[in-house]
Amino acid sequence: QVQLVESGGGLVQAGGSLRLSCAASGSIFSINAMGWYRQAPGNKRELVASITSGGSTNYADSVKGRFTISRDNAENTMYLQMNSLKPEDTAVYYCNAGIRPHAVPGYTYNYWGQGTQVTVSS
């Protein structure tokens, strides 16, 4: 059973920093692209940042220059370093990954984590 587990959310004051982690576990053959999404109350889920297996990154305009996405392929883990946080960054942050399980390595399945709350106070 493949799963993604996020950690690192919490409450922080505006201007502060948090580091989110997303650990993939289970019988994994390989992981393709990974990404962080967020959803604030009343809003659609939106892409925050993504990273390919080769390390190419992409960011939403709203977080460019403040957030940094990275991954450790050996540990099947992805990170999101969030600096200069703003109240508008408050949301539930979700980890997403395209994973090829050992059982069916020819197919890529889309997995989501359970989400971690990030709250930025003004």
N, CA and C atoms as an extended XYZ file, in Angstrom:
366
Properties=species:S:1:pos:R:3:atomname:S:1:resname:S:1:resid:I:1 pbc="F F F"
N         0.848       -1.187        0.000 N   GLN     1
C         0.000        0.000        0.000 CA  GLN     1
C         0.888        1.243        0.000 C   GLN     1
N         0.785        2.045       -1.044 N   VAL     2
C         1.562        3.275       -1.123 CA  VAL     2
C         0.808        4.392       -0.433 C   VAL     2
N         1.513        5.202        0.323 N   GLN     3
C         0.877        6.367        0.918 CA  GLN     3
C         1.846        7.521        1.028 C   GLN     3
N         1.273        8.722        1.095 N   LEU     4
C         2.027        9.951        1.291 CA  LEU     4
C         1.616       10.543        2.629 C   LEU     4
N         2.595       10.939        3.414 N   VAL     5
C         2.317       11.512        4.722 CA  VAL     5
C         3.040       12.843        4.837 C   VAL     5
N         2.243       13.913        5.064 N   GLU     6
C         2.815       15.240        5.245 CA  GLU     6
C         3.074       15.509        6.722 C   GLU     6
N         4.004       16.402        6.974 N   SER     7
C         4.264       16.872        8.335 CA  SER     7
C         4.883       18.257        8.251 C   SER     7
N         4.878       18.953        9.378 N   GLY     8
C         5.560       20.240        9.445 CA  GLY     8
C         4.656       21.453        9.468 C   GLY     8
N         3.354       21.271        9.340 N   GLY     9
C         2.457       22.406        9.397 CA  GLY     9
C         2.358       22.964       10.802 C   GLY     9
N         1.674       24.103       10.911 N   GLY    10
C         1.505       24.701       12.232 CA  GLY    10
C         1.085       26.143       12.141 C   GLY    10
N         1.196       26.819       13.273 N   LEU    11
C         0.831       28.226       13.386 CA  LEU    11
C         2.106       29.057       13.455 C   LEU    11
N         2.174       30.088       12.628 N   VAL    12
C         3.357       30.947       12.602 CA  VAL    12
C         2.913       32.379       12.364 C   VAL    12
N         3.688       33.319       12.852 N   GLN    13
C         3.376       34.722       12.617 CA  GLN    13
C         3.823       35.136       11.215 C   GLN    13
N         3.180       36.163       10.702 N   ALA    14
C         3.574       36.694        9.396 CA  ALA    14
C         5.062       37.042        9.400 C   ALA    14
N         5.714       36.685        8.300 N   GLY    15
C         7.158       36.892        8.203 CA  GLY    15
C         7.972       35.700        8.653 C   GLY    15
N         7.323       34.745        9.263 N   GLY    16
C         8.023       33.571        9.762 CA  GLY    16
C         8.212       32.511        8.701 C   GLY    16
N         8.741       31.362        9.134 N   SER    17
C         9.064       30.269        8.214 CA  SER    17
C         8.529       28.946        8.741 C   SER    17
N         8.252       28.060        7.812 N   LEU    18
C         7.903       26.678        8.114 CA  LEU    18
C         8.503       25.790        7.039 C   LEU    18
N         8.759       24.544        7.403 N   ARG    19
C         9.237       23.561        6.428 CA  ARG    19
C         8.314       22.356        6.450 C   ARG    19
N         7.691       22.104        5.325 N   LEU    20
C         6.820       20.945        5.193 CA  LEU    20
C         7.594       19.773        4.609 C   LEU    20
N         7.228       18.585        5.048 N   SER    21
C         7.816       17.360        4.511 CA  SER    21
C         6.710       16.446        4.007 C   SER    21
N         7.028       15.665        2.997 N   CYS    22
C         6.097       14.679        2.456 CA  CYS    22
C         6.890       13.393        2.224 C   CYS    22
N         6.555       12.362        2.962 N   ALA    23
C         7.259       11.089        2.856 CA  ALA    23
C         6.380       10.061        2.161 C   ALA    23
N         6.917        9.474        1.112 N   ALA    24
C         6.210        8.404        0.414 CA  ALA    24
C         6.693        7.069        0.944 C   ALA    24
N         5.758        6.181        1.229 N   SER    25
C         6.128        4.864        1.748 CA  SER    25
C         5.322        3.778        1.063 C   SER    25
N         5.797        2.544        1.216 N   GLY    26
C         5.125        1.417        0.584 CA  GLY    26
C         6.011        0.791       -0.464 C   GLY    26
N         5.424       -0.057       -1.270 N   SER    27
C         6.170       -0.772       -2.294 CA  SER    27
C         6.244        0.082       -3.557 C   SER    27
N         7.276        0.920       -3.612 N   ILE    28
C         7.406        1.929       -4.665 CA  ILE    28
C         8.496        1.533       -5.648 C   ILE    28
N         8.153        1.521       -6.928 N   PHE    29
C         9.144        1.267       -7.971 CA  PHE    29
C         9.871        2.566       -8.314 C   PHE    29
N         9.111        3.621       -8.544 N   SER    30
C         9.704        4.933       -8.802 CA  SER    30
C         8.659        6.015       -8.596 C   SER    30
N         9.145        7.250       -8.423 N   ILE    31
C         8.273        8.404       -8.260 CA  ILE    31
C         8.576        9.397       -9.362 C   ILE    31
N         7.565        9.817      -10.058 N   ASN    32
C         7.735       10.808      -11.122 CA  ASN    32
C         7.652       12.202      -10.503 C   ASN    32
N         6.860       13.078      -11.086 N   ALA    33
C         6.746       14.425      -10.551 CA  ALA    33
C         6.039       14.419       -9.203 C   ALA    33
N         6.428       15.375       -8.368 N   MET    34
C         5.785       15.581       -7.066 CA  MET    34
C         5.399       17.046       -6.966 C   MET    34
N         4.426       17.321       -6.110 N   GLY    35
C         4.014       18.710       -5.984 CA  GLY    35
C         3.318       18.995       -4.675 C   GLY    35
N         3.284       20.261       -4.346 N   TRP    36
C         2.526       20.759       -3.193 CA  TRP    36
C         1.352       21.581       -3.707 C   TRP    36
N         0.198       21.307       -3.153 N   TYR    37
C        -1.016       22.053       -3.440 CA  TYR    37
C        -1.532       22.620       -2.121 C   TYR    37
N        -2.392       23.616       -2.221 N   ARG    38
C        -3.019       24.141       -1.025 CA  ARG    38
C        -4.462       24.514       -1.317 C   ARG    38
N        -5.240       24.472       -0.244 N   GLN    39
C        -6.653       24.822       -0.361 CA  GLN    39
C        -7.077       25.599        0.869 C   GLN    39
N        -7.490       26.831        0.638 N   ALA    40
C        -8.021       27.668        1.707 CA  ALA    40
C        -9.538       27.528        1.721 C   ALA    40
N       -10.176       27.796        2.859 N   PRO    41
C       -11.634       27.664        2.944 CA  PRO    41
C       -12.334       28.483        1.865 C   PRO    41
N       -13.237       27.835        1.144 N   GLY    42
C       -13.994       28.514        0.104 CA  GLY    42
C       -13.277       28.645       -1.218 C   GLY    42
N       -12.033       28.171       -1.265 N   ASN    43
C       -11.241       28.289       -2.497 CA  ASN    43
C       -10.992       26.918       -3.121 C   ASN    43
N       -10.636       26.947       -4.403 N   LYS    44
C       -10.255       25.712       -5.068 CA  LYS    44
C        -8.837       25.322       -4.646 C   LYS    44
N        -8.547       24.034       -4.767 N   ARG    45
C        -7.187       23.583       -4.508 CA  ARG    45
C        -6.293       24.119       -5.632 C   ARG    45
N        -5.147       24.668       -5.248 N   GLU    46
C        -4.262       25.270       -6.240 CA  GLU    46
C        -2.850       24.729       -6.112 C   GLU    46
N        -2.149       24.688       -7.237 N   LEU    47
C        -0.764       24.244       -7.223 CA  LEU    47
C         0.121       25.323       -6.624 C   LEU    47
N         0.965       24.927       -5.697 N   VAL    48
C         1.922       25.842       -5.080 CA  VAL    48
C         3.283       25.706       -5.767 C   VAL    48
N         3.743       24.467       -5.876 N   ALA    49
C         5.045       24.206       -6.488 CA  ALA    49
C         5.115       22.748       -6.889 C   ALA    49
N         5.933       22.486       -7.912 N   SER    50
C         6.119       21.110       -8.354 CA  SER    50
C         7.579       20.871       -8.687 C   SER    50
N         7.958       19.595       -8.683 N   ILE    51
C         9.344       19.230       -8.975 CA  ILE    51
C         9.351       17.895       -9.699 C   ILE    51
N        10.137       17.823      -10.763 N   THR    52
C        10.235       16.574      -11.508 CA  THR    52
C        11.240       15.643      -10.832 C   THR    52
N        11.318       14.421      -11.317 N   SER    53
C        12.279       13.480      -10.765 CA  SER    53
C        13.712       13.947      -11.008 C   SER    53
N        13.902       14.759      -12.041 N   GLY    54
C        15.227       15.280      -12.343 CA  GLY    54
C        15.557       16.573      -11.624 C   GLY    54
N        14.578       17.124      -10.900 N   GLY    55
C        14.830       18.309      -10.088 CA  GLY    55
C        14.360       19.626      -10.688 C   GLY    55
N        13.728       19.603      -11.839 N   SER    56
C        13.195       20.836      -12.406 CA  SER    56
C        11.990       21.280      -11.584 C   SER    56
N        11.930       22.585      -11.322 N   THR    57
C        10.892       23.098      -10.426 CA  THR    57
C         9.989       24.112      -11.124 C   THR    57
N         8.815       24.273      -10.538 N   ASN    58
C         7.836       25.237      -11.037 CA  ASN    58
C         7.098       25.796       -9.828 C   ASN    58
N         6.837       27.109       -9.842 N   TYR    59
C         6.193       27.753       -8.697 CA  TYR    59
C         5.013       28.606       -9.140 C   TYR    59
N         4.022       28.683       -8.282 N   ALA    60
C         2.960       29.658       -8.468 CA  ALA    60
C         3.553       31.050       -8.301 C   ALA    60
N         3.030       32.010       -9.049 N   ASP    61
C         3.561       33.372       -8.964 CA  ASP    61
C         3.494       33.920       -7.547 C   ASP    61
N         2.477       33.528       -6.812 N   SER    62
C         2.259       34.075       -5.472 CA  SER    62
C         3.321       33.647       -4.463 C   SER    62
N         4.089       32.605       -4.778 N   VAL    63
C         5.080       32.110       -3.815 CA  VAL    63
C         6.511       32.203       -4.336 C   VAL    63
N         6.685       32.639       -5.575 N   LYS    64
C         8.026       32.735       -6.130 CA  LYS    64
C         8.898       33.649       -5.291 C   LYS    64
N        10.115       33.193       -5.024 N   GLY    65
C        11.041       33.973       -4.226 CA  GLY    65
C        10.886       33.776       -2.736 C   GLY    65
N         9.807       33.132       -2.309 N   ARG    66
C         9.575       32.895       -0.872 CA  ARG    66
C         9.606       31.411       -0.521 C   ARG    66
N         9.117       30.568       -1.417 N   PHE    67
C         9.043       29.123       -1.165 CA  PHE    67
C        10.074       28.400       -2.024 C   PHE    67
N        10.596       27.311       -1.485 N   THR    68
C        11.531       26.477       -2.220 CA  THR    68
C        11.130       25.010       -2.080 C   THR    68
N        10.933       24.362       -3.220 N   ILE    69
C        10.587       22.944       -3.223 CA  ILE    69
C        11.851       22.130       -3.498 C   ILE    69
N        11.962       20.995       -2.847 N   SER    70
C        13.103       20.115       -3.066 CA  SER    70
C        12.663       18.678       -2.794 C   SER    70
N        13.512       17.729       -3.184 N   ARG    71
C        13.192       16.324       -2.936 CA  ARG    71
C        14.467       15.527       -2.744 C   ARG    71
N        14.318       14.456       -1.991 N   ASP    72
C        15.399       13.516       -1.767 CA  ASP    72
C        14.943       12.198       -2.380 C   ASP    72
N        15.411       11.896       -3.571 N   ASN    73
C        14.928       10.707       -4.271 CA  ASN    73
C        15.311        9.419       -3.537 C   ASN    73
N        16.437        9.418       -2.877 N   ALA    74
C        16.863        8.219       -2.154 CA  ALA    74
C        15.937        7.916       -0.979 C   ALA    74
N        15.345        8.966       -0.405 N   GLU    75
C        14.469        8.804        0.759 CA  GLU    75
C        12.992        8.904        0.394 C   GLU    75
N        12.702        9.087       -0.914 N   ASN    76
C        11.295        9.245       -1.348 CA  ASN    76
C        10.585       10.334       -0.551 C   ASN    76
N        11.260       11.442       -0.383 N   THR    77
C        10.735       12.536        0.435 CA  THR    77
C        10.826       13.849       -0.327 C   THR    77
N         9.824       14.680       -0.133 N   MET    78
C         9.776       16.002       -0.751 CA  MET    78
C         9.616       17.035        0.357 C   MET    78
N        10.140       18.228        0.114 N   TYR    79
C        10.089       19.291        1.109 CA  TYR    79
C         9.546       20.577        0.480 C   TYR    79
N         9.024       21.436        1.344 N   LEU    80
C         8.651       22.785        0.935 CA  LEU    80
C         9.117       23.732        2.034 C   LEU    80
N        10.144       24.493        1.728 N   GLN    81
C        10.621       25.515        2.649 CA  GLN    81
C         9.843       26.787        2.369 C   GLN    81
N         9.139       27.274        3.365 N   MET    82
C         8.290       28.455        3.201 CA  MET    82
C         8.832       29.575        4.076 C   MET    82
N         9.286       30.638        3.455 N   ASN    83
C         9.817       31.803        4.152 CA  ASN    83
C         8.934       33.011        3.901 C   ASN    83
N         9.117       34.027        4.715 N   SER    84
C         8.353       35.276        4.562 CA  SER    84
C         6.862       34.983        4.412 C   SER    84
N         6.351       34.164        5.291 N   LEU    85
C         4.955       33.747        5.188 CA  LEU    85
C         4.000       34.919        5.400 C   LEU    85
N         2.893       34.854        4.683 N   LYS    86
C         1.864       35.891        4.732 CA  LYS    86
C         0.545       35.263        5.188 C   LYS    86
N        -0.351       36.050        5.756 N   PRO    87
C        -1.651       35.500        6.150 CA  PRO    87
C        -2.375       34.805        4.996 C   PRO    87
N        -2.188       35.284        3.790 N   GLU    88
C        -2.856       34.671        2.644 CA  GLU    88
C        -2.279       33.313        2.273 C   GLU    88
N        -1.196       32.907        2.907 N   ASP    89
C        -0.660       31.558        2.704 CA  ASP    89
C        -1.401       30.535        3.570 C   ASP    89
N        -2.268       31.006        4.440 N   THR    90
C        -3.017       30.104        5.305 CA  THR    90
C        -3.889       29.169        4.483 C   THR    90
N        -3.721       27.865        4.701 N   ALA    91
C        -4.452       26.857        3.929 CA  ALA    91
C        -4.068       25.478        4.441 C   ALA    91
N        -4.780       24.484        3.960 N   VAL    92
C        -4.336       23.105        4.127 CA  VAL    92
C        -3.432       22.784        2.934 C   VAL    92
N        -2.243       22.308        3.234 N   TYR    93
C        -1.271       21.990        2.195 CA  TYR    93
C        -1.255       20.480        1.959 C   TYR    93
N        -1.348       20.108        0.691 N   TYR    94
C        -1.409       18.697        0.305 CA  TYR    94
C        -0.204       18.325       -0.551 C   TYR    94
N         0.285       17.141       -0.313 N   CYS    95
C         1.352       16.561       -1.099 CA  CYS    95
C         0.730       15.704       -2.207 C   CYS    95
N         1.314       15.746       -3.386 N   ASN    96
C         0.841       14.968       -4.529 CA  ASN    96
C         2.025       14.345       -5.245 C   ASN    96
N         1.854       13.128       -5.725 N   ALA    97
C         2.952       12.475       -6.435 CA  ALA    97
C         2.431       11.462       -7.436 C   ALA    97
N         3.128       11.342       -8.531 N   GLY    98
C         2.870       10.296       -9.513 CA  GLY    98
C         3.806        9.135       -9.212 C   GLY    98
N         3.255        8.018       -8.802 N   ILE    99
C         4.062        6.907       -8.297 CA  ILE    99
C         3.799        5.640       -9.095 C   ILE    99
N         4.883        4.948       -9.417 N   ARG   100
C         4.795        3.642      -10.065 CA  ARG   100
C         5.038        2.588       -9.001 C   ARG   100
N         4.007        1.830       -8.632 N   PRO   101
C         4.183        0.806       -7.590 CA  PRO   101
C         4.949       -0.402       -8.134 C   PRO   101
N         5.599       -1.130       -7.259 N   HIS   102
C         6.289       -2.358       -7.666 CA  HIS   102
C         5.334       -3.355       -8.304 C   HIS   102
N         4.109       -3.387       -7.803 N   ALA   103
C         3.145       -4.379       -8.295 CA  ALA   103
C         2.800       -4.164       -9.766 C   ALA   103
N         2.733       -2.896      -10.184 N   VAL   104
C         2.407       -2.568      -11.580 CA  VAL   104
C         3.335       -1.460      -12.051 C   VAL   104
N         4.611       -1.751      -12.250 N   PRO   105
C         5.581       -0.694      -12.566 CA  PRO   105
C         5.347       -0.016      -13.898 C   PRO   105
N         4.486       -0.581      -14.740 N   GLY   106
C         4.216        0.045      -16.023 CA  GLY   106
C         3.175        1.143      -15.956 C   GLY   106
N         2.578        1.335      -14.796 N   TYR   107
C         1.532        2.330      -14.637 CA  TYR   107
C         1.924        3.343      -13.571 C   TYR   107
N         1.542        4.588      -13.798 N   THR   108
C         1.751        5.656      -12.828 CA  THR   108
C         0.407        6.031      -12.232 C   THR   108
N         0.346        5.999      -10.911 N   TYR   109
C        -0.875        6.355      -10.186 CA  TYR   109
C        -0.665        7.675       -9.450 C   TYR   109
N        -1.756        8.424       -9.344 N   ASN   110
C        -1.714        9.728       -8.685 CA  ASN   110
C        -2.113        9.575       -7.220 C   ASN   110
N        -1.232        9.965       -6.333 N   TYR   111
C        -1.491        9.837       -4.897 CA  TYR   111
C        -1.525       11.211       -4.237 C   TYR   111
N        -2.357       11.295       -3.188 N   TRP   112
C        -2.468       12.506       -2.372 CA  TRP   112
C        -2.215       12.160       -0.908 C   TRP   112
N        -1.602       13.119       -0.218 N   GLY   113
C        -1.496       12.995        1.221 CA  GLY   113
C        -2.774       13.483        1.888 C   GLY   113
N        -2.794       13.397        3.214 N   GLN   114
C        -3.998       13.753        3.961 CA  GLN   114
C        -4.098       15.250        4.233 C   GLN   114
N        -3.017       15.971        4.015 N   GLY   115
C        -3.014       17.413        4.228 CA  GLY   115
C        -2.468       17.812        5.576 C   GLY   115
N        -1.851       18.988        5.606 N   THR   116
C        -1.353       19.557        6.862 CA  THR   116
C        -1.719       21.034        6.883 C   THR   116
N        -2.215       21.476        8.040 N   GLN   117
C        -2.703       22.846        8.162 CA  GLN   117
C        -1.545       23.808        8.385 C   GLN   117
N        -1.547       24.887        7.618 N   VAL   118
C        -0.617       25.996        7.821 CA  VAL   118
C        -1.453       27.240        8.096 C   VAL   118
N        -1.205       27.864        9.232 N   THR   119
C        -1.921       29.062        9.610 CA  THR   119
C        -0.921       30.173        9.884 C   THR   119
N        -1.091       31.299        9.185 N   VAL   120
C        -0.194       32.440        9.352 CA  VAL   120
C        -0.990       33.589        9.956 C   VAL   120
N        -0.599       34.003       11.121 N   SER   121
C        -1.307       35.082       11.807 CA  SER   121
C        -0.664       36.421       11.464 C   SER   121
N        -1.513       37.449       11.443 N   SER   122
C        -1.014       38.798       11.092 CA  SER   122
C        -0.560       39.556       12.318 C   SER   122
